PDB file of C-alpha atoms in Angstrom:
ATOM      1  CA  UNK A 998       0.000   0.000   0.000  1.00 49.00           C
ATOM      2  CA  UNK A 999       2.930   2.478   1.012  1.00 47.00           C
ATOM      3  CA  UNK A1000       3.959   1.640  -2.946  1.00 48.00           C
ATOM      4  CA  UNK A1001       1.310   2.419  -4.310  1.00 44.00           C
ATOM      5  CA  UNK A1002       1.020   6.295  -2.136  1.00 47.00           C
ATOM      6  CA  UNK A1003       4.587   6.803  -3.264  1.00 51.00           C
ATOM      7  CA  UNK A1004       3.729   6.168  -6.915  1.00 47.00           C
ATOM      8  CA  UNK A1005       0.372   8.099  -6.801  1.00 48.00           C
ATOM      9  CA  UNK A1006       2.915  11.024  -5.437  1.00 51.00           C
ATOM     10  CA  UNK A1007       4.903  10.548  -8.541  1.00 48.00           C
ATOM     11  CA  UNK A1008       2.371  11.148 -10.834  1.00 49.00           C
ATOM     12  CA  UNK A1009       0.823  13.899  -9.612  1.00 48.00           C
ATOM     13  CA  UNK A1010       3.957  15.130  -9.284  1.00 51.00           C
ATOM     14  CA  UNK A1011       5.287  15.053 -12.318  1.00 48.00           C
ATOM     15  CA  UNK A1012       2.019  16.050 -13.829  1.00 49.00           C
ATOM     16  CA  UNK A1013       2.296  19.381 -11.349  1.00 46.00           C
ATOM     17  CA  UNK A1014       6.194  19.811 -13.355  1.00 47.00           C
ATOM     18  CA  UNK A1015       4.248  19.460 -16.622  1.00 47.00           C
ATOM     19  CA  UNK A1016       1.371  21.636 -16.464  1.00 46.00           C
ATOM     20  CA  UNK A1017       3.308  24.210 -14.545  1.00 46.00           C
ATOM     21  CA  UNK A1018       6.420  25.269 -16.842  1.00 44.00           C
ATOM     22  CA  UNK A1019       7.740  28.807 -15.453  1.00 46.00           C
ATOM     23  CA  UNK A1020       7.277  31.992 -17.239  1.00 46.00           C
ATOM     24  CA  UNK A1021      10.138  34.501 -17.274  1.00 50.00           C
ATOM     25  CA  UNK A1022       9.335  37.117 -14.888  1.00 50.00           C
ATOM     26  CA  UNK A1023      10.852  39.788 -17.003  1.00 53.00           C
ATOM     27  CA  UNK A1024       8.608  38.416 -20.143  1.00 58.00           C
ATOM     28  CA  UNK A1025       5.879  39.023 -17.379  1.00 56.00           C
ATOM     29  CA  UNK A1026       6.062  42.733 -16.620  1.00 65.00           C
ATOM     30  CA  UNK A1027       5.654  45.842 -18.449  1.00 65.00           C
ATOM     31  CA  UNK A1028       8.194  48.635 -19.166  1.00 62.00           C
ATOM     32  CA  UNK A1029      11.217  46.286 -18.382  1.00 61.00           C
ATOM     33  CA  UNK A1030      13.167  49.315 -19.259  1.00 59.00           C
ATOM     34  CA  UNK A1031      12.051  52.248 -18.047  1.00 59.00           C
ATOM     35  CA  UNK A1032      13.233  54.094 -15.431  1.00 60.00           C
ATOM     36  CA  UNK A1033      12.288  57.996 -14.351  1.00 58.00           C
ATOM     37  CA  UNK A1034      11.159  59.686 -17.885  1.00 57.00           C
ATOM     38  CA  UNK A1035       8.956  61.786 -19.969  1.00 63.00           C
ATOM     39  CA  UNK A1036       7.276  61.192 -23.421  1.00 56.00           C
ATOM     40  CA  UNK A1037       5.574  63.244 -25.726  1.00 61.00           C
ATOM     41  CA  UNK A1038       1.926  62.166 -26.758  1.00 58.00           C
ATOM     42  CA  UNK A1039       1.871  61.973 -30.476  1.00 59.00           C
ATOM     43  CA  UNK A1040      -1.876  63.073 -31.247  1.00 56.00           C
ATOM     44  CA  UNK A1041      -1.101  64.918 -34.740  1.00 52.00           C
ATOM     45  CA  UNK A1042      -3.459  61.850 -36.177  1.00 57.00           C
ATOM     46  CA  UNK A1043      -5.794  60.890 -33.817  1.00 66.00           C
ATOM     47  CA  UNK A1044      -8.483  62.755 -35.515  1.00 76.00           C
ATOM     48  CA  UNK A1045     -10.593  59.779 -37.615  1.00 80.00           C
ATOM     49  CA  UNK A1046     -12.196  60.542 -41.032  1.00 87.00           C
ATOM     50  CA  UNK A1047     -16.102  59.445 -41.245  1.00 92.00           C
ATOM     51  CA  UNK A1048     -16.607  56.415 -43.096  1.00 88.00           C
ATOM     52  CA  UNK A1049     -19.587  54.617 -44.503  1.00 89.00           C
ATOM     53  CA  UNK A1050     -21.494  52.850 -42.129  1.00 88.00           C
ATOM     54  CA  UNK A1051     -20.757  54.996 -39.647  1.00 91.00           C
ATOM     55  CA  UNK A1052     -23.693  56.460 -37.072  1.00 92.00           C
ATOM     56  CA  UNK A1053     -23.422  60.161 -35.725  1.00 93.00           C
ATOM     57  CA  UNK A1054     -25.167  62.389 -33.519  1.00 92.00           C
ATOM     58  CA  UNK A1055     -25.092  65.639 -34.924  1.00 94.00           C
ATOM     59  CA  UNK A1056     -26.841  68.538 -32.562  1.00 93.00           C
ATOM     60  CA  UNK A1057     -26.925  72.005 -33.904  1.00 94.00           C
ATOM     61  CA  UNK A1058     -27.385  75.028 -31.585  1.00 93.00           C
ATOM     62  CA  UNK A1059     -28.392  79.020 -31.844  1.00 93.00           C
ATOM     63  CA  UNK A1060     -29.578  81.559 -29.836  1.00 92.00           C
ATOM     64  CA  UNK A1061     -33.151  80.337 -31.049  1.00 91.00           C
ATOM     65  CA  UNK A1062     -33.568  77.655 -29.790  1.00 90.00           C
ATOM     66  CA  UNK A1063     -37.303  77.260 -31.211  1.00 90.00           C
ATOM     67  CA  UNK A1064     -35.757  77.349 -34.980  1.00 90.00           C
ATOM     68  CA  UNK A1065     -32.642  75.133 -33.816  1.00 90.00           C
ATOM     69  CA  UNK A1066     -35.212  71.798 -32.439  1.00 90.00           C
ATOM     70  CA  UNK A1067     -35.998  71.207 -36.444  1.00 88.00           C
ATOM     71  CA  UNK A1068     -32.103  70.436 -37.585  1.00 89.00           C
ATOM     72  CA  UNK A1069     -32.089  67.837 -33.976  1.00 86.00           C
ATOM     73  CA  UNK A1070     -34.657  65.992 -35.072  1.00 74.00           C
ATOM     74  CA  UNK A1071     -32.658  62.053 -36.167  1.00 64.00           C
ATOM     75  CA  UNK A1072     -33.119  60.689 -39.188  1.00 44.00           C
ATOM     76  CA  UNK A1073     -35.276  57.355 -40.126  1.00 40.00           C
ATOM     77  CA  UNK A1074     -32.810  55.420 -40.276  1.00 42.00           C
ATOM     78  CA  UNK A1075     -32.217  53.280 -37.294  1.00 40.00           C
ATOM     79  CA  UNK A1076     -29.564  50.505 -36.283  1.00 43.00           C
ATOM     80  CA  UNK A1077     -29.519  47.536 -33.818  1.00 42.00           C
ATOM     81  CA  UNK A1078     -25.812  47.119 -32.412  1.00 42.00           C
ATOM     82  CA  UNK A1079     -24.759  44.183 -30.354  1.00 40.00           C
ATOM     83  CA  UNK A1080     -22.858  45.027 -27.539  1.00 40.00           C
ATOM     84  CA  UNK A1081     -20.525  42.970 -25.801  1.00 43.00           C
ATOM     85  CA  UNK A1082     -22.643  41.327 -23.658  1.00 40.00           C
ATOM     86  CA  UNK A1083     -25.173  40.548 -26.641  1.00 39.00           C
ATOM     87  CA  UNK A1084     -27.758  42.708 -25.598  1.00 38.00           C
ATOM     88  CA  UNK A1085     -29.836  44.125 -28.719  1.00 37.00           C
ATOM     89  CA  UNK A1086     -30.930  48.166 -28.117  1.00 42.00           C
ATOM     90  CA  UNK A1087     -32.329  50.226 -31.056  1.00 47.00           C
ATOM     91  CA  UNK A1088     -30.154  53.293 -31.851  1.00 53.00           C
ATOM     92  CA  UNK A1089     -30.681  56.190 -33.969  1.00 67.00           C
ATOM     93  CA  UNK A1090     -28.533  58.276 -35.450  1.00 85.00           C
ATOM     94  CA  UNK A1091     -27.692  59.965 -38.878  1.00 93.00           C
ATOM     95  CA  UNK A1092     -26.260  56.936 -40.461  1.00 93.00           C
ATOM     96  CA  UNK A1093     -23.678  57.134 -43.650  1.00 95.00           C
ATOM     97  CA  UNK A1094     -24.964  55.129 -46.142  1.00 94.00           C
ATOM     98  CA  UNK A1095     -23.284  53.227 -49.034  1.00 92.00           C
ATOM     99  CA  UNK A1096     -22.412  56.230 -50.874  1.00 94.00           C
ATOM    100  CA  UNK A1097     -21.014  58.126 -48.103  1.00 95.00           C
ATOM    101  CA  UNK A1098     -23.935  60.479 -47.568  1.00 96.00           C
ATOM    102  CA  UNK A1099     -26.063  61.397 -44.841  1.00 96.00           C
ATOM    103  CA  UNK A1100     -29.740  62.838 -44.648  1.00 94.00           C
ATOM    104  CA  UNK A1101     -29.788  66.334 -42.843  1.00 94.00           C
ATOM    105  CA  UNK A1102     -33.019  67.854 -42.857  1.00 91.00           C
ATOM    106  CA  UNK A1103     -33.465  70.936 -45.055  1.00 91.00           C
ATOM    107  CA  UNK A1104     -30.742  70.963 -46.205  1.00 93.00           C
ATOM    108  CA  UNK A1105     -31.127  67.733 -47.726  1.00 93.00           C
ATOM    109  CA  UNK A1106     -28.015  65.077 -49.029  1.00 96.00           C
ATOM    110  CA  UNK A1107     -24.324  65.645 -47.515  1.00 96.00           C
ATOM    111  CA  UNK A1108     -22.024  64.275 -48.598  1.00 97.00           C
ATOM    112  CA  UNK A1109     -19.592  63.285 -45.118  1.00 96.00           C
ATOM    113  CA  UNK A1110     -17.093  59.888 -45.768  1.00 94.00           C
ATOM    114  CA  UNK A1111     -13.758  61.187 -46.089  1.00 91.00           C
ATOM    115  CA  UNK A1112     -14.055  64.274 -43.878  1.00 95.00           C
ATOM    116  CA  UNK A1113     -13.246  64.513 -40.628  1.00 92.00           C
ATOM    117  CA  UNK A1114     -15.716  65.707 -38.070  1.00 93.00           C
ATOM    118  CA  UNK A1115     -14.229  69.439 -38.118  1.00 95.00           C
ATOM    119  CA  UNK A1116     -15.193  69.436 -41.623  1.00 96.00           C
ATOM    120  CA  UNK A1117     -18.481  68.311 -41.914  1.00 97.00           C
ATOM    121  CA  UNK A1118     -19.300  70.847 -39.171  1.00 97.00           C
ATOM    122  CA  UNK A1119     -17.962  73.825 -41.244  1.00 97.00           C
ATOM    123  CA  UNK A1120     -20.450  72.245 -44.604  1.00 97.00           C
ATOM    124  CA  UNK A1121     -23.367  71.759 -42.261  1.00 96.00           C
ATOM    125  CA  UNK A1122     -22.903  75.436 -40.473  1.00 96.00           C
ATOM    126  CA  UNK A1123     -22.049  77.141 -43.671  1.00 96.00           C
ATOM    127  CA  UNK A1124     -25.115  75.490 -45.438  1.00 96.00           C
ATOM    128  CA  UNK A1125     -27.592  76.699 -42.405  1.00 95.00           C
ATOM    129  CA  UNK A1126     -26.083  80.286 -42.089  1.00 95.00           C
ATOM    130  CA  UNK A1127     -26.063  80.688 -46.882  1.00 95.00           C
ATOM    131  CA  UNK A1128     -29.724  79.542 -46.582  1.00 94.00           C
ATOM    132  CA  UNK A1129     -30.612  82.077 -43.289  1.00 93.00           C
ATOM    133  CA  UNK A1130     -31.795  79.514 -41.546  1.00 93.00           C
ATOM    134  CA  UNK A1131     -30.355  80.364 -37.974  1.00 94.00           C
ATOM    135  CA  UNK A1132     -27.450  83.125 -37.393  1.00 92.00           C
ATOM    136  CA  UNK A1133     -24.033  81.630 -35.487  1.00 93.00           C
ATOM    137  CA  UNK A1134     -25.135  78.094 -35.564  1.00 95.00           C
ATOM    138  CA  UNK A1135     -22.790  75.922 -33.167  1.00 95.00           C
ATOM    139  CA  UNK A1136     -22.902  72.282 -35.219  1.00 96.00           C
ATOM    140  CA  UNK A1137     -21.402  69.530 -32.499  1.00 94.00           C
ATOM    141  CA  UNK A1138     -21.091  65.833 -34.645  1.00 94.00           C
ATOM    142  CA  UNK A1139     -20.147  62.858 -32.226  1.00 92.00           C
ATOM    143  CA  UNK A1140     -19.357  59.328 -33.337  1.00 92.00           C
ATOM    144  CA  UNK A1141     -22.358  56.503 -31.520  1.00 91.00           C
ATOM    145  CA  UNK A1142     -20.139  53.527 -33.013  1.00 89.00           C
ATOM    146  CA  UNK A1143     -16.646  54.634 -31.884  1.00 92.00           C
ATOM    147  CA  UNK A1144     -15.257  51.031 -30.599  1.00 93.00           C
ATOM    148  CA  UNK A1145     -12.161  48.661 -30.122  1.00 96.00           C
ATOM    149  CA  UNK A1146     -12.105  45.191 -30.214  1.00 97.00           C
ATOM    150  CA  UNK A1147      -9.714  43.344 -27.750  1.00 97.00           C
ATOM    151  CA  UNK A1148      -9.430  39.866 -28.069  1.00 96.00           C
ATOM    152  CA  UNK A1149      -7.042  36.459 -26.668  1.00 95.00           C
ATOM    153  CA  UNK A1150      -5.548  36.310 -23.947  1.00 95.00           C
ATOM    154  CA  UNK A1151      -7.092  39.141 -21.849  1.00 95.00           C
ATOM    155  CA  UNK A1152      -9.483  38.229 -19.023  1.00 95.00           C
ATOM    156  CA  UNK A1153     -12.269  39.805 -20.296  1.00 96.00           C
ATOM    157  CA  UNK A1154     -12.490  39.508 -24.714  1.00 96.00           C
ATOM    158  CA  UNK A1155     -14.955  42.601 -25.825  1.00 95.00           C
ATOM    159  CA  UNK A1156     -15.709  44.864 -28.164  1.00 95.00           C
ATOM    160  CA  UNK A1157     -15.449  48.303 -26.056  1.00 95.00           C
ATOM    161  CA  UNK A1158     -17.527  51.545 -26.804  1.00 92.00           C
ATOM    162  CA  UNK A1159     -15.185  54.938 -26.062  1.00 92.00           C
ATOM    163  CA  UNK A1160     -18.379  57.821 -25.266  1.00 87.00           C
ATOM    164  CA  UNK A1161     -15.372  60.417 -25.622  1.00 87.00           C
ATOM    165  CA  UNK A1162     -13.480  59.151 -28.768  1.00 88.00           C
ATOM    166  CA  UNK A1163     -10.382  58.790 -26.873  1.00 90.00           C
ATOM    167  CA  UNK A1164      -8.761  55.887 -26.031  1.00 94.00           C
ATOM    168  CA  UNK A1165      -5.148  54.563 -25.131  1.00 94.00           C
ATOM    169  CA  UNK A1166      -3.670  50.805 -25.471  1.00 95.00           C
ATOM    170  CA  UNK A1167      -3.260  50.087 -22.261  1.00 95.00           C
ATOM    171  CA  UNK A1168      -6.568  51.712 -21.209  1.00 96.00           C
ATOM    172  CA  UNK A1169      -8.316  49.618 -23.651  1.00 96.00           C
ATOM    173  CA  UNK A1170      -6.266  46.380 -22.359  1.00 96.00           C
ATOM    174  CA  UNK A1171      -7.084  47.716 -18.801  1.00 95.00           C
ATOM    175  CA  UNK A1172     -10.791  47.517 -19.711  1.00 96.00           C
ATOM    176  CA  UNK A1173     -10.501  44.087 -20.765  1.00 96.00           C
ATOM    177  CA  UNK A1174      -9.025  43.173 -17.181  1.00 95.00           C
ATOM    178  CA  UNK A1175      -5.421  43.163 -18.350  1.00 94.00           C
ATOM    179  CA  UNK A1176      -3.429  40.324 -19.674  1.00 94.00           C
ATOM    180  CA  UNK A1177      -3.516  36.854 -18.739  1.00 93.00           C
ATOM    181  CA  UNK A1178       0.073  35.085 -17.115  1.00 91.00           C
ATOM    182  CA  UNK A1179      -0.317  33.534 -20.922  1.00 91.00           C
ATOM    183  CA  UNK A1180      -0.806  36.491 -22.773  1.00 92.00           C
ATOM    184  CA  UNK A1181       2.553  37.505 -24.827  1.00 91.00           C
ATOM    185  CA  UNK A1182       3.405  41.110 -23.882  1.00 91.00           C
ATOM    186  CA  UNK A1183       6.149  41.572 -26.106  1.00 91.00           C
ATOM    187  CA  UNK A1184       4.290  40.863 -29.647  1.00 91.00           C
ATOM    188  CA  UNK A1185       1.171  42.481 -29.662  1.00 95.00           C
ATOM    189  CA  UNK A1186      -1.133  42.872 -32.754  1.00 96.00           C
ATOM    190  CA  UNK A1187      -2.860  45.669 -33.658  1.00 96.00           C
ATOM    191  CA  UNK A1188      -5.218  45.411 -36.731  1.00 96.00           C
ATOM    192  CA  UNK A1189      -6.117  48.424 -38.425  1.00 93.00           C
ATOM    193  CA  UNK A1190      -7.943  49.667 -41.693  1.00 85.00           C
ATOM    194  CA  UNK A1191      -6.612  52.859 -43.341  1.00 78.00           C
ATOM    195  CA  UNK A1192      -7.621  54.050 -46.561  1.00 73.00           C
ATOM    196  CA  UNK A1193      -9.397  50.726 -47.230  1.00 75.00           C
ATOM    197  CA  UNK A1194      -6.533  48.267 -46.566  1.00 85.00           C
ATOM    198  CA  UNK A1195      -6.407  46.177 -43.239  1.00 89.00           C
ATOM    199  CA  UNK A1196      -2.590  46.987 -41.592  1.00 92.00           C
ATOM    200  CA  UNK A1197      -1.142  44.604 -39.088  1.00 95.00           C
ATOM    201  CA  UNK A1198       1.589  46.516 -36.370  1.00 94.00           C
ATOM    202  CA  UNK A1199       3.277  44.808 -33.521  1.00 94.00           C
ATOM    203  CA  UNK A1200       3.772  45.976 -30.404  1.00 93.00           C
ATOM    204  CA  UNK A1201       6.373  45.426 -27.531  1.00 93.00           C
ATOM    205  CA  UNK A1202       4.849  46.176 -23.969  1.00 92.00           C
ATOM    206  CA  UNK A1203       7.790  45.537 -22.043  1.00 89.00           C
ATOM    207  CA  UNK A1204       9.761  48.095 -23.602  1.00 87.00           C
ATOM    208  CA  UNK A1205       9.154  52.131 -23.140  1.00 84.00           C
ATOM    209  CA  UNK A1206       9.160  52.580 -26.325  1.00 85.00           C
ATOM    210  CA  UNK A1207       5.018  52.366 -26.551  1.00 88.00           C
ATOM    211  CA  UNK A1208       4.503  55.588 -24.910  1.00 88.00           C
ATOM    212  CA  UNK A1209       6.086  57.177 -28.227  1.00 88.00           C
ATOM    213  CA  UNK A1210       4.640  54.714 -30.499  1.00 89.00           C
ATOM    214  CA  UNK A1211       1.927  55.993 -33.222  1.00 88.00           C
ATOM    215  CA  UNK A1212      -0.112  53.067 -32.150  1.00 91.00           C
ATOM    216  CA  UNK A1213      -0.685  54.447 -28.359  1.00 93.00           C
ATOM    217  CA  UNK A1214      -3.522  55.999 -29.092  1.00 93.00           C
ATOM    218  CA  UNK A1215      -5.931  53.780 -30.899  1.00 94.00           C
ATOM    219  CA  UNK A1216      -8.528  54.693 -33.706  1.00 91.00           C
ATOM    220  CA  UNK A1217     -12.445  53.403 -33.848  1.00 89.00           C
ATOM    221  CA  UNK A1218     -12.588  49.655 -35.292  1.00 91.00           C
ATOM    222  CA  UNK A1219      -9.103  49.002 -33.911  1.00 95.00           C
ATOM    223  CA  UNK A1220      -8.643  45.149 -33.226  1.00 96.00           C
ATOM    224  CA  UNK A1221      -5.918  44.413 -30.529  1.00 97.00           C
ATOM    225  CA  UNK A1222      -5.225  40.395 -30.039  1.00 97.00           C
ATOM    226  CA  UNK A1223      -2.635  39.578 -27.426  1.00 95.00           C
ATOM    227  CA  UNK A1224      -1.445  35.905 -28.606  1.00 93.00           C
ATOM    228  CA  UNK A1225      -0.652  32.930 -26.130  1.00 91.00           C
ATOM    229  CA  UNK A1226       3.366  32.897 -24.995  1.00 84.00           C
ATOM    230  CA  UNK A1227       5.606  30.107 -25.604  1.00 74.00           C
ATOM    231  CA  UNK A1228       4.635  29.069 -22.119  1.00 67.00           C
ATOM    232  CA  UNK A1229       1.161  27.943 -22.873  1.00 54.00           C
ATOM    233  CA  UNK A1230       1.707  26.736 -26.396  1.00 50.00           C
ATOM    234  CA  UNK A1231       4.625  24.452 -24.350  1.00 54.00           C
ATOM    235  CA  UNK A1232       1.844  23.056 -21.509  1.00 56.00           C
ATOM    236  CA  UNK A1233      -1.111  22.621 -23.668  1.00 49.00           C
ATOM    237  CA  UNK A1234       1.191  20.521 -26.219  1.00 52.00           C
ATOM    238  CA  UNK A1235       3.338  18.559 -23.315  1.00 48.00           C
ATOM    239  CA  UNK A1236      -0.201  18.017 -21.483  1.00 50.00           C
ATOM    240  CA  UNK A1237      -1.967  16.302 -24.693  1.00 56.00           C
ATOM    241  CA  UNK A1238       1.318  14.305 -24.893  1.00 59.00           C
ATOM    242  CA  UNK A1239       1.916  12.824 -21.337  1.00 53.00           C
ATOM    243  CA  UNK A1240      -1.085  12.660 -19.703  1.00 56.00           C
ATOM    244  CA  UNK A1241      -1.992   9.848 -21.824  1.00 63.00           C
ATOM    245  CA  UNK A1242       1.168   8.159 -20.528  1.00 59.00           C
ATOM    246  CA  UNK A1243       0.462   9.549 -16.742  1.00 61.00           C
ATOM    247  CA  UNK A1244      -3.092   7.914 -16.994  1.00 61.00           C
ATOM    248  CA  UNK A1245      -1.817   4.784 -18.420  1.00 66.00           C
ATOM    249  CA  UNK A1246       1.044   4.550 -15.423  1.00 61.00           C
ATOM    250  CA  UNK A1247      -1.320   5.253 -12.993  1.00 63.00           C
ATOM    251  CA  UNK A1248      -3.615   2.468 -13.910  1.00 64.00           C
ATOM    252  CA  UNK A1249      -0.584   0.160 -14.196  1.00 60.00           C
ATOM    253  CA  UNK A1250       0.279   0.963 -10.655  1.00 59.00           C
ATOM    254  CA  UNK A1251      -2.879   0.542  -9.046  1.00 59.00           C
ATOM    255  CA  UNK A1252      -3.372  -3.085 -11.112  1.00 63.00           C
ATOM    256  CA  UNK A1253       0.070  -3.792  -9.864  1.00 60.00           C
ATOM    257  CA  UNK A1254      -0.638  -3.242  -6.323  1.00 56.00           C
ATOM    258  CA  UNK A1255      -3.884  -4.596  -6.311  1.00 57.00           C
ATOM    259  CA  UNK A1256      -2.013  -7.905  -7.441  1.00 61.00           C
ATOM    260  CA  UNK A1257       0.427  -8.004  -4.837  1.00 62.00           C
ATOM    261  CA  UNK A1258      -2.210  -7.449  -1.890  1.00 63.00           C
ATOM    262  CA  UNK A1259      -4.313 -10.526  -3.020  1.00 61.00           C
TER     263      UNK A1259
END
């Protein structure tokens, strides 16, 4: 019987030695080289050009308020998003359509993919004021589908909405509830689509060098996936390997002593 405890103790202890292969500690933890320092936020190109498919609030403003209420009324058209925890709400909005146009009323048909919000406030402002329909209209345009997508090895996969159209890497990862022990730090991809074409960039968390990357600050539809580290790829392929064998000791053992004790 004593045999048999020591070789149960075996297993699981070499099972424990399989399952459990150590992670570098400096693979583990961000900024490996960074000491006291100061960066300079590179925001020149934050500002996103509207795209088809894209849903906007657009509120316009005056010191009438009575004439202003008939350019806030939305449009017809109407979306369903699905959020991240696959609940379905209606949303409305002034939605870009195929052809990169959006409905305003009176003033009819914009045209608004390829300008940034800026500039589609200056066409719908100097539209209002050229037809006299309100003096010193303030236009405000706001993005309803600004998101990122984080997926792998985070706690917490989801597609994130940013209100405020502002986001950072880290924040976004933060929002996710961080990185796994699995996740690999130092090879992060970020998928993103400018001017039509899908880019892949990697990025290296455990070096400073993020804080003046042009990747910081992410863009709507960005896709971050942090990819399983050798360390995982290593325990999920030794596991499928030997615990076949593990099993197959252990019921040799217990045969074995079940033998002798007759």
């Amino acid at each position: 019987m004593k045999s048999f405890k020591n070789l149960g103790s075996l297993a699981v202890g070499l099972t424990f030695l399989i399952i459990s292969a150590c992670t570098s500690s400096k693979k583990a933890i961000y900024f490996n080289d960074i000491n006291k320092a100061e960066f300079t936020a590179q925001l020149e190109s934050l500002e996103p050009v509207i795209q088809s498919n894209d849903l906007l609030s657009i509120s316009v403003t005056s010191l009438n308020p009575e004439a202003s209420e008939v350019f806030n009324s939305l449009n017809s058209n109407s979306v369903r998003p699905t959020s991240a925890t696959n609940n379905i709400s209606n949303a409305a909005g002034y939605l870009v359509d195929t052809e990169g146009n959006i409905k305003f009323p009176y003033l009819g048909s914009i045209h608004a993919a390829g300008l940034s919000k800026k500039a589609l406030q200056d066409v719908i402002r100097t539209e209002i004021v050229k037809r006299k329909l309100l003096k010193d209209p303030i236009v405000d345009i706001r993005y309803m589908n600004y998101k990122v997508s984080v997926l792998g090895e985070v706690a917490r996969p989801a597609v994130l909405t940013v209100p405020n159209e502002k986001i950072t890497l880290l924040e976004a990862l933060g929002l996710a509830g961080d990185l796994t022990i699995y996740g690999s730090r130092d090879n992060i991809l970020l998928i993103r689509e400018e001017d039509g074409k899908k880019k892949l960039n990697r990025i290296d968390l455990t070096s400073n060098q993020i804080f003046t990357s042009p990747y910081y600050y992410l863009k709507s539809n960005d896709i971050i996936y942090v990819e399983p580290n050798k360390t995982k790829i290593a325990n999920a392929s030794a596991t499928r390997q030997w615990l076949p064998v593990i099993l197959s000791a252990l019921s040799l053992a217990v045969i074995s002593v079940d033998r002798l004790t007759r």
